[in-house]
Amino acid sequence: MEVGFLGLGIMGKAMSMNLLKHGFKVTVWNRTLSKCDELVEHGASVCETPAAVIKKCKYTIAMLSDPSAALSVVFDKDGVLEEICEGKGYIDMSTVDAETSLKINEAITAKGGRFVEGPVSGSKKPAEDGQLIILAAGDKALFEESVPAFDVLGKKSFYLGQVGNGAKMKLIVNMIMGSMMNAFSEGIVLADKSGLSSDTLLDILDLGAMTNPMFKGKGPAMNKSSYPPAFPLKHQQKDMRLALALGDENAVSMPVAAAANEAFKKARSLGLGDLDFSAVIEAVKFSKE
Amino acid sequence: MEVGFLGLGIMGKAMSMNLLKHGFKVTVWNRTLSKCDELVEHGASVCETPAAVIKKCKYTIAMLSDPSAALSVVFDKDGVLEEICEGKGYIDMSTVDAETSLKINEAITAKGGRFVEGPVSGSKKPAEDGQLIILAAGDKALFEESVPAFDVLGKKSFYLGQVGNGAKMKLIVNMIMGSMMNAFSEGIVLADKSGLSSDTLLDILDLGAMTNPMFKGKGPAMNKSSYPPAFPLKHQQKDMRLALALGDENAVSMPVAAAANEAFKKARSLGLGDLDFSAVIEAVKFSKE
Amino acid sequence: MEVGFLGLGIMGKAMSMNLLKHGFKVTVWNRTLSKCDELVEHGASVCETPAAVIKKCKYTIAMLSDPSAALSVVFDKDGVLEEICEGKGYIDMSTVDAETSLKINEAITAKGGRFVEGPVSGSKKPAEDGQLIILAAGDKALFEESVPAFDVLGKKSFYLGQVGNGAKMKLIVNMIMGSMMNAFSEGIVLADKSGLSSDTLLDILDLGAMTNPMFKGKGPAMNKSSYPPAFPLKHQQKDMRLALALGDENAVSMPVAAAANEAFKKARSLGLGDLDFSAVIEAVKFSKE
Amino acid sequence: MEVGFLGLGIMGKAMSMNLLKHGFKVTVWNRTLSKCDELVEHGASVCETPAAVIKKCKYTIAMLSDPSAALSVVFDKDGVLEEICEGKGYIDMSTVDAETSLKINEAITAKGGRFVEGPVSGSKKPAEDGQLIILAAGDKALFEESVPAFDVLGKKSFYLGQVGNGAKMKLIVNMIMGSMMNAFSEGIVLADKSGLSSDTLLDILDLGAMTNPMFKGKGPAMNKSSYPPAFPLKHQQKDMRLALALGDENAVSMPVAAAANEAFKKARSLGLGDLDFSAVIEAVKFSKE
């Protein structure tokens, strides 16, 4: 199977490398073209513009850093729109909001092309290991034709229906994550201030029905006040805000997520926005006693 | 090793049976004495009063239903206090509040006895399988002498320091559990009202960093509005209230737990107190649209 | 002083009538022109388009129903923009968001005109009585020239600085109002469920340091479950959401407002969105016991 | 009318003085007897023990500093219980919890005496001006006989039913007050961080439907970060906790009060517990940006 691949950041590079390793013919493009070299050594072809990739390939996957990059690659000069047409499929796996996805979808389908959004759950390591979780939505036929690629990139792909649903599902997952992180933080601080060992709390949690990789992975660092940014707190707070807005649209009252969101805001006001979202524990901990 | 065992409810029966199976000599007592019969068939001895068990055994374990039963077995006529003395150890594994533990501890140590509180995390199944988690506190030497028994009863025992710490640790664990359950519930309802499949949400959560036995075990039933009471909602709410009170004592502000506690209260007001605590999702879900 | 007046809804009609009564020469316009008749009987002139009003008058006040009406009167054919020019002032007293105000301001100043936003606090009765509170922002000189009109329309006008500040101040006032209404509602329900008279609670509050016209005005009706919509709950909730968004922009954590906002959402989900915002008490009250 | 009066602190002194001024014959007692001198100059008699006051007077009013003082005056040697008997009435106007009131009530009625609890709303100034609000409960006939005294001490007295209801009503009033103070604080901080003048916000609030003596009295000081303790924050937080506990008993979910309570806890952890409860704004304000 031949695919185009737009965007060779940390994620995109790992993903396109996996496709090559599994026998896909891959044509890459990146804004800074020199980043393509390593892929070429492993057998990739290169094009100089997104439009050229689209022209060459029936299927093109994109993995871009943010909504503005995702839009620019489609709508700017030499962009996807110039060559997209009937018979071609565009699969955007960048993490963008539903609105951005809908805008790209509209433009592509207006030209006769097909579109799937496919944001992923998982970061660098799962991308390298082909263990991402893919939250896809949009053109059902294109999704099905993409499954061979998705099977290489992730451990599981979900088809969620109309465009926008992938973005929404990701927000919901992240909202649960943010509330859980606050629950965990409050527990750790309470143990500590009550004269109990927070390390022992981690051990106890780890043996029980709540044991999960996130507590296990982040807890020990949190007990050492170490927050290397895997997922920056300000992005987690933004996702909580957007999830609460989704609740607002649908009249779903979510007092726990709302309280967690305000805790993340407090953490931002304490200058912790660029640290890992687990740094919210510092807002819980903060006192003068 | 010879041990006494007071209380043969669901938990106590499973636990004393495990001790027998592992070669302990066990002398049992239960308020309704006939409940001892099954244990006797497996080799246990019986005494007619708690005092008699204490007199006979160097170590006695208790597993009673609630604080008032725990107090009654110690302080009433023919109770533990009548025979406890230097050289004897009493290990109360019932779930009681710190105050009750402290009261029992004071009375026993005043008579020269030694005391360990050891509330457990885990219910019927882990009790049968010897897979409880034991949160012990009190007399350090007695704790160490109890380890052979704890190793049979649980997969892990923790020594947490002074009497009361076992009870406190259990509250903190349950507080985290209550907040997590609310986070989970809000996410499921939001998915549902946003037109996404809540079953798919469960699948996605299960593949990611938040996967945990509680979500996995309770999620599918929650999606079917089924809440058979493993841990009744009213008890969960009580534990959250007590954990918040512990935070109050130590000036720890816990807005997420507080919001979760109010959600459990709302669930109680909706008549859900006797169902499993996962029924809190009904309070989130409730609407007239 | 001669002024134009665009928009003769409940508010606009009362306001322009007040201007006439106090000797202003007023030229009115309304989308449905027949609504101008009553004003004409009291001495007003009429123009057939917003543009014509602007052309005729040095100062024009607008009081329109919502942001889209406010934008349409300015940007559509025969709108304000066609005639606004150096030497002319436009004062928009409609309740709109900061963004809408900024857009109108930009267009008007680009043509050399001057702009003041002046949302009001107060509804029909204060409008009729000239007792509004005017939250003005924008061109300082225009504000000062408008004071004679503001003195007729309101009991007090504030100059708040740059365009957008009027809208923001109104959101903050409404946010406090929404949280207070929840505090009041929780207290009433708690009294009631604790076996105390909520009517007596109102009497006690009325005699103490918290006495205020809102509690006094709405409390008795709330105790009778009557919520005639003075300010619809869905609008109150929208303002809370926007105020929380303003807090988000400025990293201000506001857990009480966030909890109040979720209560209003719950009330919306119970079908109370079109009732007065005091109907939030129904969400607090709701139970099955 | 002749009355006894126990306790001559700030409140008690002002209250007994008012009774003297209005022609009551007053017999006073205070733990530090020298504090009685000033009252004697104005015509009061003195007794050396609470028991002696009770023996001498048909009606005795108490105004003590806290529950333990209230209990001690009744139950200790030379206390109220030694002389209370049929035909005598005891009116405790101290601020105590419902439990303390019930305990005193039980002991007094067991001796044939009659009891009314009458906690007040209002502090030093209203006490001096005879403008307290009296929240009475207990023996209905005694209440009615006490009205002449209550009319001198307060601007209004309420009869609330069974003993304990006075204490409960006071908690509810204070809970509303605590939530309102948080609503106010969040609004002030939001104005400030959004580039608006918080002084202007106070002016605007003062003109609208939310205007109330508390905002008016405390707002200007809060804008200067001045919190002279009229009602200490730690006492306000304790009352919120007790009000939430009352809600817990009655299954009333109060998410806004719960959020306010956690904000007061955070303020305590910042070392603000002894300042006025308006210092909660410092917890809202706190940031590192």
Short mmCIF file of N, CA and C in Angstrom, two decimals, chain C residues 1-6 27 47 49-62 79-92 104-117 138-143 145-146:
data_model
loop_
_atom_site.label_atom_id
_atom_site.label_comp_id
_atom_site.label_asym_id
_atom_site.label_seq_id
_atom_site.Cartn_x
_atom_site.Cartn_y
_atom_site.Cartn_z
N MET C 1 -30.68 69.35 23.31
CA MET C 1 -29.77 68.38 22.66
C MET C 1 -30.60 67.45 21.76
N GLU C 2 -30.04 67.17 20.60
CA GLU C 2 -30.75 66.33 19.64
C GLU C 2 -30.08 64.95 19.57
N VAL C 3 -30.87 63.90 19.69
CA VAL C 3 -30.29 62.56 19.58
C VAL C 3 -31.12 61.66 18.68
N GLY C 4 -30.42 60.74 18.01
CA GLY C 4 -31.11 59.67 17.31
C GLY C 4 -31.29 58.50 18.25
N PHE C 5 -32.29 57.66 18.00
CA PHE C 5 -32.50 56.49 18.85
C PHE C 5 -32.92 55.30 17.98
N LEU C 6 -32.10 54.25 17.98
CA LEU C 6 -32.37 53.07 17.16
C LEU C 6 -32.84 51.92 18.05
N THR C 27 -34.98 61.62 17.30
CA THR C 27 -35.35 61.04 16.02
C THR C 27 -35.23 59.53 16.12
N CYS C 47 -37.08 58.43 11.12
CA CYS C 47 -36.36 58.19 9.86
C CYS C 47 -36.62 56.76 9.44
N THR C 49 -34.42 54.65 7.93
CA THR C 49 -33.28 53.73 8.04
C THR C 49 -32.33 54.21 9.14
N PRO C 50 -31.53 53.29 9.68
CA PRO C 50 -30.49 53.71 10.62
C PRO C 50 -29.57 54.76 9.99
N ALA C 51 -29.22 54.56 8.72
CA ALA C 51 -28.32 55.50 8.05
C ALA C 51 -28.90 56.91 8.08
N ALA C 52 -30.20 57.02 7.84
CA ALA C 52 -30.84 58.33 7.81
C ALA C 52 -30.78 59.00 9.18
N VAL C 53 -30.95 58.19 10.24
CA VAL C 53 -30.86 58.76 11.60
C VAL C 53 -29.46 59.32 11.84
N ILE C 54 -28.47 58.52 11.48
CA ILE C 54 -27.08 58.95 11.69
C ILE C 54 -26.81 60.25 10.92
N LYS C 55 -27.30 60.28 9.69
CA LYS C 55 -27.07 61.46 8.85
C LYS C 55 -27.65 62.70 9.52
N LYS C 56 -28.82 62.53 10.11
CA LYS C 56 -29.53 63.69 10.68
C LYS C 56 -28.94 64.12 12.03
N CYS C 57 -28.48 63.16 12.86
CA CYS C 57 -28.14 63.49 14.25
C CYS C 57 -26.64 63.40 14.52
N LYS C 58 -26.19 64.27 15.37
CA LYS C 58 -24.77 64.24 15.78
C LYS C 58 -24.53 63.04 16.70
N TYR C 59 -25.52 62.75 17.55
CA TYR C 59 -25.40 61.62 18.49
C TYR C 59 -26.52 60.63 18.25
N THR C 60 -26.19 59.36 18.19
CA THR C 60 -27.24 58.35 18.05
C THR C 60 -27.03 57.25 19.08
N ILE C 61 -28.13 56.95 19.78
CA ILE C 61 -28.12 55.87 20.78
C ILE C 61 -28.81 54.65 20.18
N ALA C 62 -28.27 53.44 20.47
CA ALA C 62 -28.95 52.22 20.02
C ALA C 62 -29.27 51.33 21.21
N GLY C 79 -27.31 50.87 6.83
CA GLY C 79 -26.93 50.82 8.24
C GLY C 79 -26.09 52.01 8.67
N VAL C 80 -25.75 51.99 9.93
CA VAL C 80 -25.01 53.08 10.57
C VAL C 80 -23.74 53.44 9.81
N LEU C 81 -23.02 52.42 9.33
CA LEU C 81 -21.72 52.65 8.70
C LEU C 81 -21.79 53.54 7.47
N GLU C 82 -22.96 53.55 6.80
CA GLU C 82 -23.06 54.30 5.56
C GLU C 82 -22.97 55.81 5.78
N GLU C 83 -23.32 56.26 6.98
CA GLU C 83 -23.34 57.71 7.21
C GLU C 83 -22.46 58.17 8.36
N ILE C 84 -21.93 57.21 9.12
CA ILE C 84 -21.11 57.64 10.26
C ILE C 84 -19.85 58.32 9.71
N CYS C 85 -19.39 59.34 10.38
CA CYS C 85 -18.22 60.07 9.90
C CYS C 85 -17.67 60.94 11.02
N GLU C 86 -16.60 61.59 10.76
CA GLU C 86 -15.99 62.46 11.75
C GLU C 86 -17.04 63.42 12.30
N GLY C 87 -17.00 63.62 13.59
CA GLY C 87 -17.94 64.57 14.19
C GLY C 87 -19.19 63.90 14.72
N LYS C 88 -19.40 62.64 14.37
CA LYS C 88 -20.60 61.95 14.82
C LYS C 88 -20.26 60.90 15.89
N GLY C 89 -21.23 60.68 16.80
CA GLY C 89 -21.01 59.71 17.87
C GLY C 89 -22.10 58.65 17.90
N TYR C 90 -21.69 57.41 18.16
CA TYR C 90 -22.64 56.30 18.21
C TYR C 90 -22.51 55.61 19.56
N ILE C 91 -23.62 55.50 20.27
CA ILE C 91 -23.62 54.97 21.63
C ILE C 91 -24.50 53.73 21.67
N ASP C 92 -23.88 52.58 21.76
CA ASP C 92 -24.68 51.34 21.72
C ASP C 92 -24.89 50.83 23.15
N ILE C 104 -17.80 46.50 16.28
CA ILE C 104 -18.53 47.72 15.93
C ILE C 104 -17.61 48.93 16.10
N ASN C 105 -16.86 48.94 17.20
CA ASN C 105 -15.97 50.05 17.47
C ASN C 105 -14.96 50.23 16.35
N GLU C 106 -14.41 49.12 15.89
CA GLU C 106 -13.38 49.17 14.85
C GLU C 106 -13.94 49.77 13.56
N ALA C 107 -15.13 49.30 13.20
CA ALA C 107 -15.73 49.76 11.94
C ALA C 107 -16.06 51.26 12.01
N ILE C 108 -16.59 51.69 13.14
CA ILE C 108 -17.02 53.08 13.27
C ILE C 108 -15.83 54.02 13.31
N THR C 109 -14.80 53.64 14.09
CA THR C 109 -13.64 54.53 14.17
C THR C 109 -12.87 54.55 12.86
N ALA C 110 -12.95 53.43 12.09
CA ALA C 110 -12.29 53.42 10.77
C ALA C 110 -12.90 54.48 9.85
N LYS C 111 -14.16 54.81 10.08
CA LYS C 111 -14.84 55.83 9.27
C LYS C 111 -14.68 57.22 9.89
N GLY C 112 -13.93 57.31 10.98
CA GLY C 112 -13.75 58.62 11.62
C GLY C 112 -14.76 58.92 12.71
N GLY C 113 -15.73 58.02 12.91
CA GLY C 113 -16.74 58.24 13.96
C GLY C 113 -16.21 57.89 15.34
N ARG C 114 -17.02 58.21 16.34
CA ARG C 114 -16.64 57.88 17.71
C ARG C 114 -17.64 56.88 18.28
N PHE C 115 -17.17 56.06 19.21
CA PHE C 115 -18.04 54.98 19.71
C PHE C 115 -17.95 54.85 21.22
N VAL C 116 -19.11 54.64 21.83
CA VAL C 116 -19.18 54.29 23.25
C VAL C 116 -20.11 53.09 23.39
N GLU C 117 -19.65 52.06 24.14
CA GLU C 117 -20.59 50.99 24.49
C GLU C 117 -21.14 51.34 25.87
N GLY C 138 -15.23 53.26 26.15
CA GLY C 138 -14.90 53.67 24.78
C GLY C 138 -14.38 55.09 24.74
N ASP C 139 -14.83 55.86 23.73
CA ASP C 139 -14.35 57.23 23.52
C ASP C 139 -14.72 58.11 24.72
N LYS C 140 -13.69 58.62 25.40
CA LYS C 140 -13.92 59.36 26.65
C LYS C 140 -14.69 60.66 26.40
N ALA C 141 -14.31 61.39 25.34
CA ALA C 141 -14.97 62.66 25.06
C ALA C 141 -16.44 62.42 24.73
N LEU C 142 -16.70 61.42 23.91
CA LEU C 142 -18.10 61.11 23.57
C LEU C 142 -18.88 60.76 24.82
N PHE C 143 -18.24 59.96 25.72
CA PHE C 143 -18.90 59.65 26.98
C PHE C 143 -19.32 60.92 27.69
N GLU C 145 -19.78 63.93 26.54
CA GLU C 145 -20.85 64.65 25.83
C GLU C 145 -22.20 63.94 26.02
N SER C 146 -22.14 62.64 26.31
CA SER C 146 -23.39 61.87 26.45
C SER C 146 -23.98 61.96 27.85
#
